[in-house]
Amino acid sequence: MKAGANQPRAERGLPTGGTSTVAFIGLGNMGGPMAANLVAAGVQVFGHDVMPQALDTARGHGVEVVTDPLEAVAEADVVLTMLPSGQHVISAYQDSPGLLSAAKPDTIFLDCSTINISEAQQAAQLAQQAGFRAADAPVSGGVVGAEAGTLAFMVGAAGEVFEQIHPLLDIMGARVVHCGGNGLGQAAKICNNMILGVSQIAVGEAFVLGEKLGLTHQALYDVVSKASGQCWALTTNCPVPGPVPNSPANRDYRPGFAGALMAKDLNLATNALDEQGVEAQLGRLATAIYSEFAAGDGAGQDFSAIINTIRDDSSHQGAPA
Ligand code: NAD
């Protein structure tokens, strides 16, 4: 739980009204701990999930669980969704009876799921057409960040909506960036993850090449981590055991950030590349590589395990005579 979460709200500059009651829809790996941090900070949270186990865990963290999501929404200043996909979000909003049918005036619909930019804009439009306000605020930082309250939020919303939700996001995160209007939070998220996917593959390729050339992992790490090849995929998520003791490679590639989620985010990026007509060879190649990775064992492994695919694919190839 986030340090200081038990301090009184006013002392920490948190809202005492307006955004103080949250309907939290989707209490999974991310939503569960995010909701728990809100409760610990004194926010009243009504939670709903379709999985009874998620409800039980949330109840244990002080979330007021409800089996009918409309009950939660009727009480809320903010309806926060943390769901697997854009289709889940849109159908939760509008399928009869959808969340939009039960909210009170002035409610803010805040979607923190990672979804297509066009779906985020559609969700916002649905909320606005029904008379409400809307924001997309996808996150990075994974389950560890959700538990610690150190997520990074990338927010797409009108300025006044951003100001209203900022204190809530501060409870669940360590960094909150206003990226622009509706959909631009998702835009920032998928641009970041396209860089990450490409760079994790590049780091894996460099280590496999280094192995073949006779470099130790540590020597390559010591050089690159202080040179122009330095990046998060190396210095935090180092794909070989040893140089960065906390990286997933040291625990048999347990995530971390699972290959299935990287494949999902890269496919969202590719959808945006197609929609915008951007020529991005590396982004598209990374999408293909991670889609194949996630279709097999990679789905449940940390995405840095892509190095093992690169090494396996290189094992039958010797140096030219
Ligand atoms: P998850 O599958 O653990 O949780 C999603 C929850 O939504 C599940 O508990 C599911 O039962 C529930 N759900 C589905 N449909 C529902 C509905 N109609 N009403 C109520 N509940 C419903 O997924 P997660 O890892 O928590 O990820 C949630 C979102 O966050 C995804 O969009 C994901 O891409 C994004 N994300 C995940 C991570 C990560 O590391 N796990 C990191 C950043 C972003």
Tab-separated table of C-alpha atoms and ligand atoms in Angstrom:
chain	number	residue	atom	x	y	z
A	1	MET	CA	0.000	0.000	0.000
A	2	LYS	CA	1.155	3.515	-0.739
A	3	ALA	CA	3.143	5.265	1.998
A	4	GLY	CA	1.070	7.897	3.744
A	5	ALA	CA	-2.188	6.379	2.550
A	6	ASN	CA	-3.521	6.374	6.082
A	7	GLN	CA	-2.932	10.101	6.618
A	8	PRO	CA	-6.128	12.185	6.756
A	9	ARG	CA	-7.325	13.221	3.287
A	10	ALA	CA	-7.264	16.965	3.870
A	11	GLU	CA	-3.649	16.865	5.146
A	12	ARG	CA	-2.589	15.212	1.895
A	13	GLY	CA	-4.486	17.694	-0.260
A	14	LEU	CA	-7.014	15.080	-1.377
A	15	PRO	CA	-10.599	15.904	-2.270
A	16	THR	CA	-13.132	15.769	0.515
A	17	GLY	CA	-16.077	15.906	-1.880
A	18	GLY	CA	-16.880	15.900	-5.582
A	19	THR	CA	-14.749	12.873	-6.474
A	20	SER	CA	-14.917	11.155	-3.132
A	21	THR	CA	-17.186	8.238	-4.059
A	22	VAL	CA	-15.978	5.864	-6.728
A	23	ALA	CA	-17.733	3.007	-8.501
A	24	PHE	CA	-14.876	0.667	-9.421
A	25	ILE	CA	-15.743	-1.771	-12.211
A	26	GLY	CA	-13.142	-4.495	-12.834
A	27	LEU	CA	-11.288	-5.620	-9.704
A	28	GLY	CA	-8.685	-7.865	-11.365
A	29	ASN	CA	-4.893	-7.896	-11.102
A	30	MET	CA	-4.698	-4.131	-11.551
A	31	GLY	CA	-8.112	-2.905	-10.435
A	32	GLY	CA	-8.062	-4.864	-7.163
A	33	PRO	CA	-5.005	-3.145	-5.663
A	34	MET	CA	-5.925	0.241	-7.178
A	35	ALA	CA	-9.309	0.079	-5.435
A	36	ALA	CA	-7.605	-1.010	-2.201
A	37	ASN	CA	-5.349	2.071	-2.311
A	38	LEU	CA	-8.371	4.339	-2.790
A	39	VAL	CA	-10.076	2.784	0.231
A	40	ALA	CA	-6.910	3.135	2.330
A	41	ALA	CA	-6.825	6.842	1.454
A	42	GLY	CA	-10.387	7.333	2.697
A	43	VAL	CA	-12.260	7.236	-0.603
A	44	GLN	CA	-15.591	5.434	-0.501
A	45	VAL	CA	-15.370	2.680	-3.122
A	46	PHE	CA	-18.252	0.585	-4.401
A	47	GLY	CA	-16.756	-2.276	-6.403
A	48	HIS	CA	-18.060	-4.705	-8.974
A	49	ASP	CA	-16.529	-7.578	-10.929
A	50	VAL	CA	-18.050	-10.535	-12.742
A	51	MET	CA	-15.673	-12.917	-10.928
A	52	PRO	CA	-16.760	-13.796	-7.360
A	53	GLN	CA	-13.118	-14.319	-6.326
A	54	ALA	CA	-12.237	-10.753	-7.293
A	55	LEU	CA	-15.165	-9.531	-5.185
A	56	ASP	CA	-14.008	-11.544	-2.169
A	57	THR	CA	-10.485	-10.129	-2.359
A	58	ALA	CA	-11.798	-6.583	-2.767
A	59	ARG	CA	-14.130	-7.015	0.187
A	60	GLY	CA	-11.095	-7.982	2.274
A	61	HIS	CA	-9.558	-4.606	1.385
A	62	GLY	CA	-12.568	-2.622	2.507
A	63	VAL	CA	-14.263	-2.188	-0.882
A	64	GLU	CA	-18.069	-2.171	-0.601
A	65	VAL	CA	-18.774	-4.886	-3.141
A	66	VAL	CA	-22.017	-5.022	-5.089
A	67	THR	CA	-23.284	-7.703	-7.444
A	68	ASP	CA	-25.297	-5.178	-9.443
A	69	PRO	CA	-22.926	-2.600	-10.996
A	70	LEU	CA	-25.780	-0.131	-11.460
A	71	GLU	CA	-26.116	0.060	-7.688
A	72	ALA	CA	-22.472	1.138	-7.460
A	73	VAL	CA	-22.836	3.702	-10.232
A	74	ALA	CA	-25.921	5.318	-8.735
A	75	GLU	CA	-23.863	6.353	-5.680
A	76	ALA	CA	-20.730	7.480	-7.489
A	77	ASP	CA	-19.050	10.767	-8.399
A	78	VAL	CA	-16.582	8.839	-10.566
A	79	VAL	CA	-17.157	5.571	-12.444
A	80	LEU	CA	-13.735	3.979	-12.877
A	81	THR	CA	-13.434	1.043	-15.280
A	82	MET	CA	-10.373	-1.258	-15.339
A	83	LEU	CA	-11.374	-3.906	-17.880
A	84	PRO	CA	-9.592	-6.215	-20.319
A	85	SER	CA	-10.524	-4.542	-23.633
A	86	GLY	CA	-12.324	-1.706	-25.380
A	87	GLN	CA	-15.274	-3.937	-26.188
A	88	HIS	CA	-15.663	-4.678	-22.467
A	89	VAL	CA	-15.659	-0.942	-21.702
A	90	ILE	CA	-18.124	0.043	-24.416
A	91	SER	CA	-20.509	-2.775	-23.659
A	92	ALA	CA	-20.311	-2.041	-19.907
A	93	TYR	CA	-21.198	1.595	-20.666
A	94	GLN	CA	-24.120	0.997	-22.996
A	95	ASP	CA	-25.446	-2.577	-23.031
A	96	SER	CA	-28.824	-2.498	-21.488
A	97	PRO	CA	-28.950	-1.620	-18.773
A	98	GLY	CA	-25.498	-0.041	-19.081
A	99	LEU	CA	-23.555	1.988	-16.541
A	100	LEU	CA	-24.544	5.199	-18.344
A	101	SER	CA	-28.192	4.520	-17.570
A	102	ALA	CA	-27.676	4.633	-13.808
A	103	ALA	CA	-25.273	7.526	-13.163
A	104	LYS	CA	-26.221	10.775	-11.482
A	105	PRO	CA	-25.657	14.175	-13.176
A	106	ASP	CA	-22.032	15.413	-13.348
A	107	THR	CA	-20.557	11.926	-12.946
A	108	ILE	CA	-17.120	11.464	-14.493
A	109	PHE	CA	-16.577	8.257	-16.477
A	110	LEU	CA	-12.898	7.444	-16.028
A	111	ASP	CA	-11.542	4.506	-18.009
A	112	CYS	CA	-8.097	3.272	-16.941
A	113	SER	CA	-8.056	0.148	-19.162
A	114	THR	CA	-5.654	-0.071	-22.108
A	115	ILE	CA	-7.819	0.041	-25.257
A	116	ASN	CA	-7.784	1.312	-28.855
A	117	ILE	CA	-7.647	5.097	-29.187
A	118	SER	CA	-10.797	5.012	-31.347
A	119	GLU	CA	-12.585	2.945	-28.688
A	120	ALA	CA	-11.508	5.412	-25.980
A	121	GLN	CA	-12.913	8.260	-28.056
A	122	GLN	CA	-16.119	6.312	-28.669
A	123	ALA	CA	-16.497	5.552	-24.957
A	124	ALA	CA	-15.974	9.236	-24.098
A	125	GLN	CA	-18.491	10.280	-26.723
A	126	LEU	CA	-21.092	7.853	-25.379
A	127	ALA	CA	-20.622	9.273	-21.887
A	128	GLN	CA	-20.735	12.875	-23.117
A	129	GLN	CA	-23.830	12.269	-25.250
A	130	ALA	CA	-25.526	10.893	-22.138
A	131	GLY	CA	-24.685	14.175	-20.347
A	132	PHE	CA	-21.625	13.064	-18.392
A	133	ARG	CA	-17.910	13.908	-18.414
A	134	ALA	CA	-15.233	11.474	-19.515
A	135	ALA	CA	-11.517	10.731	-19.323
A	136	ASP	CA	-9.153	7.991	-20.441
A	137	ALA	CA	-6.259	7.373	-18.063
A	138	PRO	CA	-4.364	4.202	-18.950
A	139	VAL	CA	-1.497	3.265	-16.695
A	140	SER	CA	1.991	1.891	-16.748
A	141	GLY	CA	3.774	0.304	-13.819
A	142	GLY	CA	2.096	-3.106	-13.763
A	143	VAL	CA	0.734	-4.984	-10.768
A	144	VAL	CA	3.700	-3.952	-8.614
A	145	GLY	CA	2.948	-0.281	-9.317
A	146	ALA	CA	-0.770	-0.828	-8.714
A	147	GLU	CA	-0.049	-2.369	-5.309
A	148	ALA	CA	2.490	0.267	-4.305
A	149	GLY	CA	0.375	3.174	-5.583
A	150	THR	CA	3.180	4.214	-7.914
A	151	LEU	CA	1.463	3.886	-11.303
A	152	ALA	CA	2.034	6.412	-14.076
A	153	PHE	CA	-1.256	7.756	-15.451
A	154	MET	CA	-1.513	9.153	-18.976
A	155	VAL	CA	-4.673	11.222	-19.123
A	156	GLY	CA	-6.852	12.211	-22.053
A	157	ALA	CA	-9.543	14.642	-20.917
A	158	ALA	CA	-10.704	18.245	-20.959
A	159	GLY	CA	-8.705	20.442	-18.563
A	160	GLU	CA	-11.435	20.810	-15.952
A	161	VAL	CA	-12.062	17.039	-15.899
A	162	PHE	CA	-8.330	16.449	-15.484
A	163	GLU	CA	-8.266	18.827	-12.492
A	164	GLN	CA	-11.178	16.966	-10.887
A	165	ILE	CA	-9.690	13.481	-11.210
A	166	HIS	CA	-6.071	14.434	-10.504
A	167	PRO	CA	-6.296	13.922	-6.690
A	168	LEU	CA	-7.780	10.442	-7.160
A	169	LEU	CA	-5.062	9.489	-9.615
A	170	ASP	CA	-2.448	10.827	-7.193
A	171	ILE	CA	-3.625	8.265	-4.639
A	172	MET	CA	-3.083	5.373	-7.048
A	173	GLY	CA	-0.035	6.716	-8.840
A	174	ALA	CA	3.279	8.504	-8.571
A	175	ARG	CA	3.073	10.376	-11.884
A	176	VAL	CA	0.072	11.896	-13.623
A	177	VAL	CA	0.461	13.512	-17.042
A	178	HIS	CA	-2.264	15.396	-18.895
A	179	CYS	CA	-1.670	14.353	-22.521
A	180	GLY	CA	-4.531	16.291	-24.129
A	181	GLY	CA	-8.167	15.623	-25.009
A	182	ASN	CA	-10.105	12.344	-24.975
A	183	GLY	CA	-8.103	9.446	-26.444
A	184	LEU	CA	-4.698	11.098	-26.072
A	185	GLY	CA	-3.937	9.219	-22.836
A	186	GLN	CA	-4.267	5.977	-24.795
A	187	ALA	CA	-2.194	7.516	-27.592
A	188	ALA	CA	0.698	8.221	-25.205
A	189	LYS	CA	0.437	4.751	-23.681
A	190	ILE	CA	0.661	2.843	-26.956
A	191	CYS	CA	3.467	5.068	-28.313
A	192	ASN	CA	5.451	4.315	-25.146
A	193	ASN	CA	4.794	0.587	-25.359
A	194	MET	CA	5.735	0.479	-29.029
A	195	ILE	CA	9.147	1.917	-28.047
A	196	LEU	CA	9.355	-0.610	-25.197
A	197	GLY	CA	8.513	-3.630	-27.379
A	198	VAL	CA	11.053	-2.647	-30.011
A	199	SER	CA	13.758	-1.881	-27.442
A	200	GLN	CA	13.252	-5.141	-25.502
A	201	ILE	CA	13.767	-7.102	-28.717
A	202	ALA	CA	16.848	-5.006	-29.580
A	203	VAL	CA	18.378	-5.625	-26.136
A	204	GLY	CA	17.688	-9.373	-26.450
A	205	GLU	CA	19.315	-9.482	-29.890
A	206	ALA	CA	22.379	-7.610	-28.587
A	207	PHE	CA	22.863	-10.054	-25.689
A	208	VAL	CA	22.556	-13.084	-27.981
A	209	LEU	CA	25.053	-11.532	-30.387
A	210	GLY	CA	27.342	-10.724	-27.434
A	211	GLU	CA	27.148	-14.366	-26.256
A	212	LYS	CA	28.184	-15.591	-29.692
A	213	LEU	CA	31.038	-13.078	-29.800
A	214	GLY	CA	32.334	-14.215	-26.396
A	215	LEU	CA	31.226	-11.213	-24.289
A	216	THR	CA	30.060	-11.930	-20.752
A	217	HIS	CA	26.611	-10.642	-19.839
A	218	GLN	CA	28.127	-8.477	-17.136
A	219	ALA	CA	30.708	-6.889	-19.436
A	220	LEU	CA	28.085	-6.044	-22.041
A	221	TYR	CA	25.770	-4.688	-19.346
A	222	ASP	CA	28.519	-2.565	-17.768
A	223	VAL	CA	29.280	-0.947	-21.118
A	224	VAL	CA	25.789	-0.456	-22.548
A	225	SER	CA	24.133	0.663	-19.302
A	226	LYS	CA	26.491	3.666	-19.304
A	227	ALA	CA	26.561	4.184	-23.066
A	228	SER	CA	24.142	5.350	-25.737
A	229	GLY	CA	22.339	1.979	-25.865
A	230	GLN	CA	21.077	2.533	-22.306
A	231	CYS	CA	17.308	2.016	-21.903
A	232	TRP	CA	14.684	0.666	-19.455
A	233	ALA	CA	14.620	-2.701	-21.242
A	234	LEU	CA	18.273	-3.078	-20.230
A	235	THR	CA	18.707	-1.333	-16.897
A	236	THR	CA	15.426	-2.380	-15.254
A	237	ASN	CA	14.171	-5.342	-17.288
A	238	CYS	CA	17.557	-6.864	-18.163
A	239	PRO	CA	16.712	-10.069	-20.082
A	240	VAL	CA	19.592	-12.156	-18.662
A	241	PRO	CA	20.026	-13.134	-15.001
A	242	GLY	CA	22.751	-11.404	-13.007
A	243	PRO	CA	23.361	-7.782	-13.900
A	244	VAL	CA	19.997	-6.471	-12.572
A	245	PRO	CA	19.069	-8.722	-9.634
A	246	ASN	CA	15.350	-7.788	-9.615
A	247	SER	CA	14.680	-8.288	-13.310
A	248	PRO	CA	12.278	-11.112	-14.309
A	249	ALA	CA	15.168	-13.083	-15.870
A	250	ASN	CA	16.319	-13.833	-12.306
A	251	ARG	CA	13.027	-15.573	-11.460
A	252	ASP	CA	12.610	-17.692	-14.560
A	253	TYR	CA	10.842	-14.845	-16.403
A	254	ARG	CA	7.799	-14.685	-14.154
A	255	PRO	CA	6.093	-11.374	-15.022
A	256	GLY	CA	6.586	-8.469	-14.668
A	257	PHE	CA	4.703	-7.556	-17.774
A	258	ALA	CA	3.381	-10.641	-19.503
A	259	GLY	CA	4.025	-11.368	-23.181
A	260	ALA	CA	0.267	-11.497	-23.782
A	261	LEU	CA	-0.113	-7.899	-22.552
A	262	MET	CA	2.794	-6.682	-24.686
A	263	ALA	CA	1.249	-8.396	-27.730
A	264	LYS	CA	-2.078	-6.740	-26.902
A	265	ASP	CA	-0.542	-3.267	-26.616
A	266	LEU	CA	1.485	-3.667	-29.809
A	267	ASN	CA	-1.645	-4.722	-31.681
A	268	LEU	CA	-3.319	-1.539	-30.403
A	269	ALA	CA	-0.299	0.389	-31.688
A	270	THR	CA	-0.533	-1.305	-35.077
A	271	ASN	CA	-4.240	-0.439	-35.280
A	272	ALA	CA	-3.299	3.198	-34.691
A	273	LEU	CA	-0.470	2.994	-37.271
A	274	ASP	CA	-2.985	1.675	-39.822
A	275	GLU	CA	-5.619	4.276	-38.958
A	276	GLN	CA	-3.106	7.115	-39.192
A	277	GLY	CA	-1.199	5.735	-42.194
A	278	VAL	CA	2.179	5.724	-40.453
A	279	GLU	CA	5.058	3.768	-41.962
A	280	ALA	CA	6.627	2.095	-38.922
A	281	GLN	CA	8.545	-1.001	-39.897
A	282	LEU	CA	10.003	-1.721	-36.461
A	283	GLY	CA	6.693	-1.244	-34.627
A	284	ARG	CA	4.944	-3.624	-37.023
A	285	LEU	CA	7.751	-6.173	-36.806
A	286	ALA	CA	7.690	-6.035	-33.001
A	287	THR	CA	3.911	-6.651	-33.149
A	288	ALA	CA	4.421	-9.744	-35.308
A	289	ILE	CA	7.249	-11.029	-33.082
A	290	TYR	CA	5.301	-10.580	-29.836
A	291	SER	CA	2.048	-11.931	-31.325
A	292	GLU	CA	3.851	-15.161	-32.188
A	293	PHE	CA	5.569	-15.177	-28.777
A	294	ALA	CA	2.225	-14.741	-26.993
A	295	ALA	CA	0.581	-17.503	-29.032
A	296	GLY	CA	2.891	-19.990	-27.242
A	297	ASP	CA	4.549	-20.171	-23.814
A	298	GLY	CA	5.402	-16.471	-23.949
A	299	ALA	CA	1.840	-15.454	-23.083
A	300	GLY	CA	2.443	-15.990	-19.382
A	301	GLN	CA	6.134	-15.136	-19.271
A	302	ASP	CA	7.628	-11.708	-18.864
A	303	PHE	CA	8.059	-10.123	-22.283
A	304	SER	CA	11.847	-9.951	-21.743
A	305	ALA	CA	11.829	-13.756	-22.292
A	306	ILE	CA	11.743	-12.927	-25.993
A	307	ILE	CA	15.536	-13.310	-25.675
A	308	ASN	CA	15.040	-17.080	-25.378
A	309	THR	CA	13.213	-17.172	-28.718
A	310	ILE	CA	16.011	-15.150	-30.301
A	311	ARG	CA	18.633	-17.488	-28.790
A	312	ASP	CA	16.724	-20.637	-29.859
A	313	ASP	CA	16.280	-19.318	-33.392
A	314	SER	CA	20.029	-18.578	-33.508
A	315	SER	CA	21.229	-21.866	-32.026
A	316	HIS	CA	21.454	-23.808	-35.285
A	317	GLN	CA	23.284	-20.997	-37.030
A	318	GLY	CA	27.065	-21.027	-36.640
A	319	ALA	CA	29.585	-18.422	-37.715
A	320	PRO	CA	30.268	-18.437	-41.476
A	321	ALA	CA	33.259	-20.589	-42.492
B	1	NAD	P1	-7.544	-8.745	-15.304
B	1	NAD	O1	-8.032	-9.696	-16.318
B	1	NAD	O2	-6.761	-9.239	-14.138
B	1	NAD	O3	-8.784	-7.891	-14.706
B	1	NAD	C1	-9.892	-7.500	-15.451
B	1	NAD	C2	-11.107	-7.750	-14.572
B	1	NAD	O4	-12.268	-7.276	-15.241
B	1	NAD	C3	-11.344	-9.244	-14.292
B	1	NAD	O5	-11.373	-9.452	-12.887
B	1	NAD	C4	-12.683	-9.531	-14.948
B	1	NAD	O6	-13.450	-10.491	-14.234
B	1	NAD	C5	-13.319	-8.155	-14.901
B	1	NAD	N1	-14.414	-7.951	-15.838
B	1	NAD	C6	-14.506	-8.294	-17.143
B	1	NAD	N2	-15.697	-7.867	-17.658
B	1	NAD	C7	-16.337	-7.233	-16.657
B	1	NAD	C8	-17.592	-6.554	-16.568
B	1	NAD	N3	-18.408	-6.442	-17.600
B	1	NAD	N4	-17.945	-6.009	-15.374
B	1	NAD	C9	-17.127	-6.130	-14.309
B	1	NAD	N5	-15.936	-6.744	-14.329
B	1	NAD	C10	-15.536	-7.294	-15.491
B	1	NAD	O7	-6.712	-7.648	-16.100
B	1	NAD	P2	-5.679	-6.588	-15.500
B	1	NAD	O8	-4.296	-7.139	-15.556
B	1	NAD	O9	-6.221	-6.057	-14.217
B	1	NAD	O10	-5.751	-5.444	-16.627
B	1	NAD	C11	-6.824	-4.525	-16.699
B	1	NAD	C12	-6.490	-3.480	-17.749
B	1	NAD	O11	-5.259	-2.839	-17.385
B	1	NAD	C13	-6.260	-4.077	-19.149
B	1	NAD	O12	-6.820	-3.212	-20.091
B	1	NAD	C14	-4.742	-4.155	-19.255
B	1	NAD	O13	-4.296	-4.086	-20.598
B	1	NAD	C15	-4.339	-2.926	-18.455
B	1	NAD	N6	-2.985	-3.003	-17.888
B	1	NAD	C16	-2.546	-4.133	-17.266
B	1	NAD	C17	-1.257	-4.156	-16.740
B	1	NAD	C18	-0.732	-5.396	-16.023
B	1	NAD	O14	0.470	-5.464	-15.777
B	1	NAD	N7	-1.587	-6.355	-15.664
B	1	NAD	C19	-0.407	-3.037	-16.855
B	1	NAD	C20	-0.897	-1.886	-17.459
B	1	NAD	C21	-2.196	-1.887	-17.981
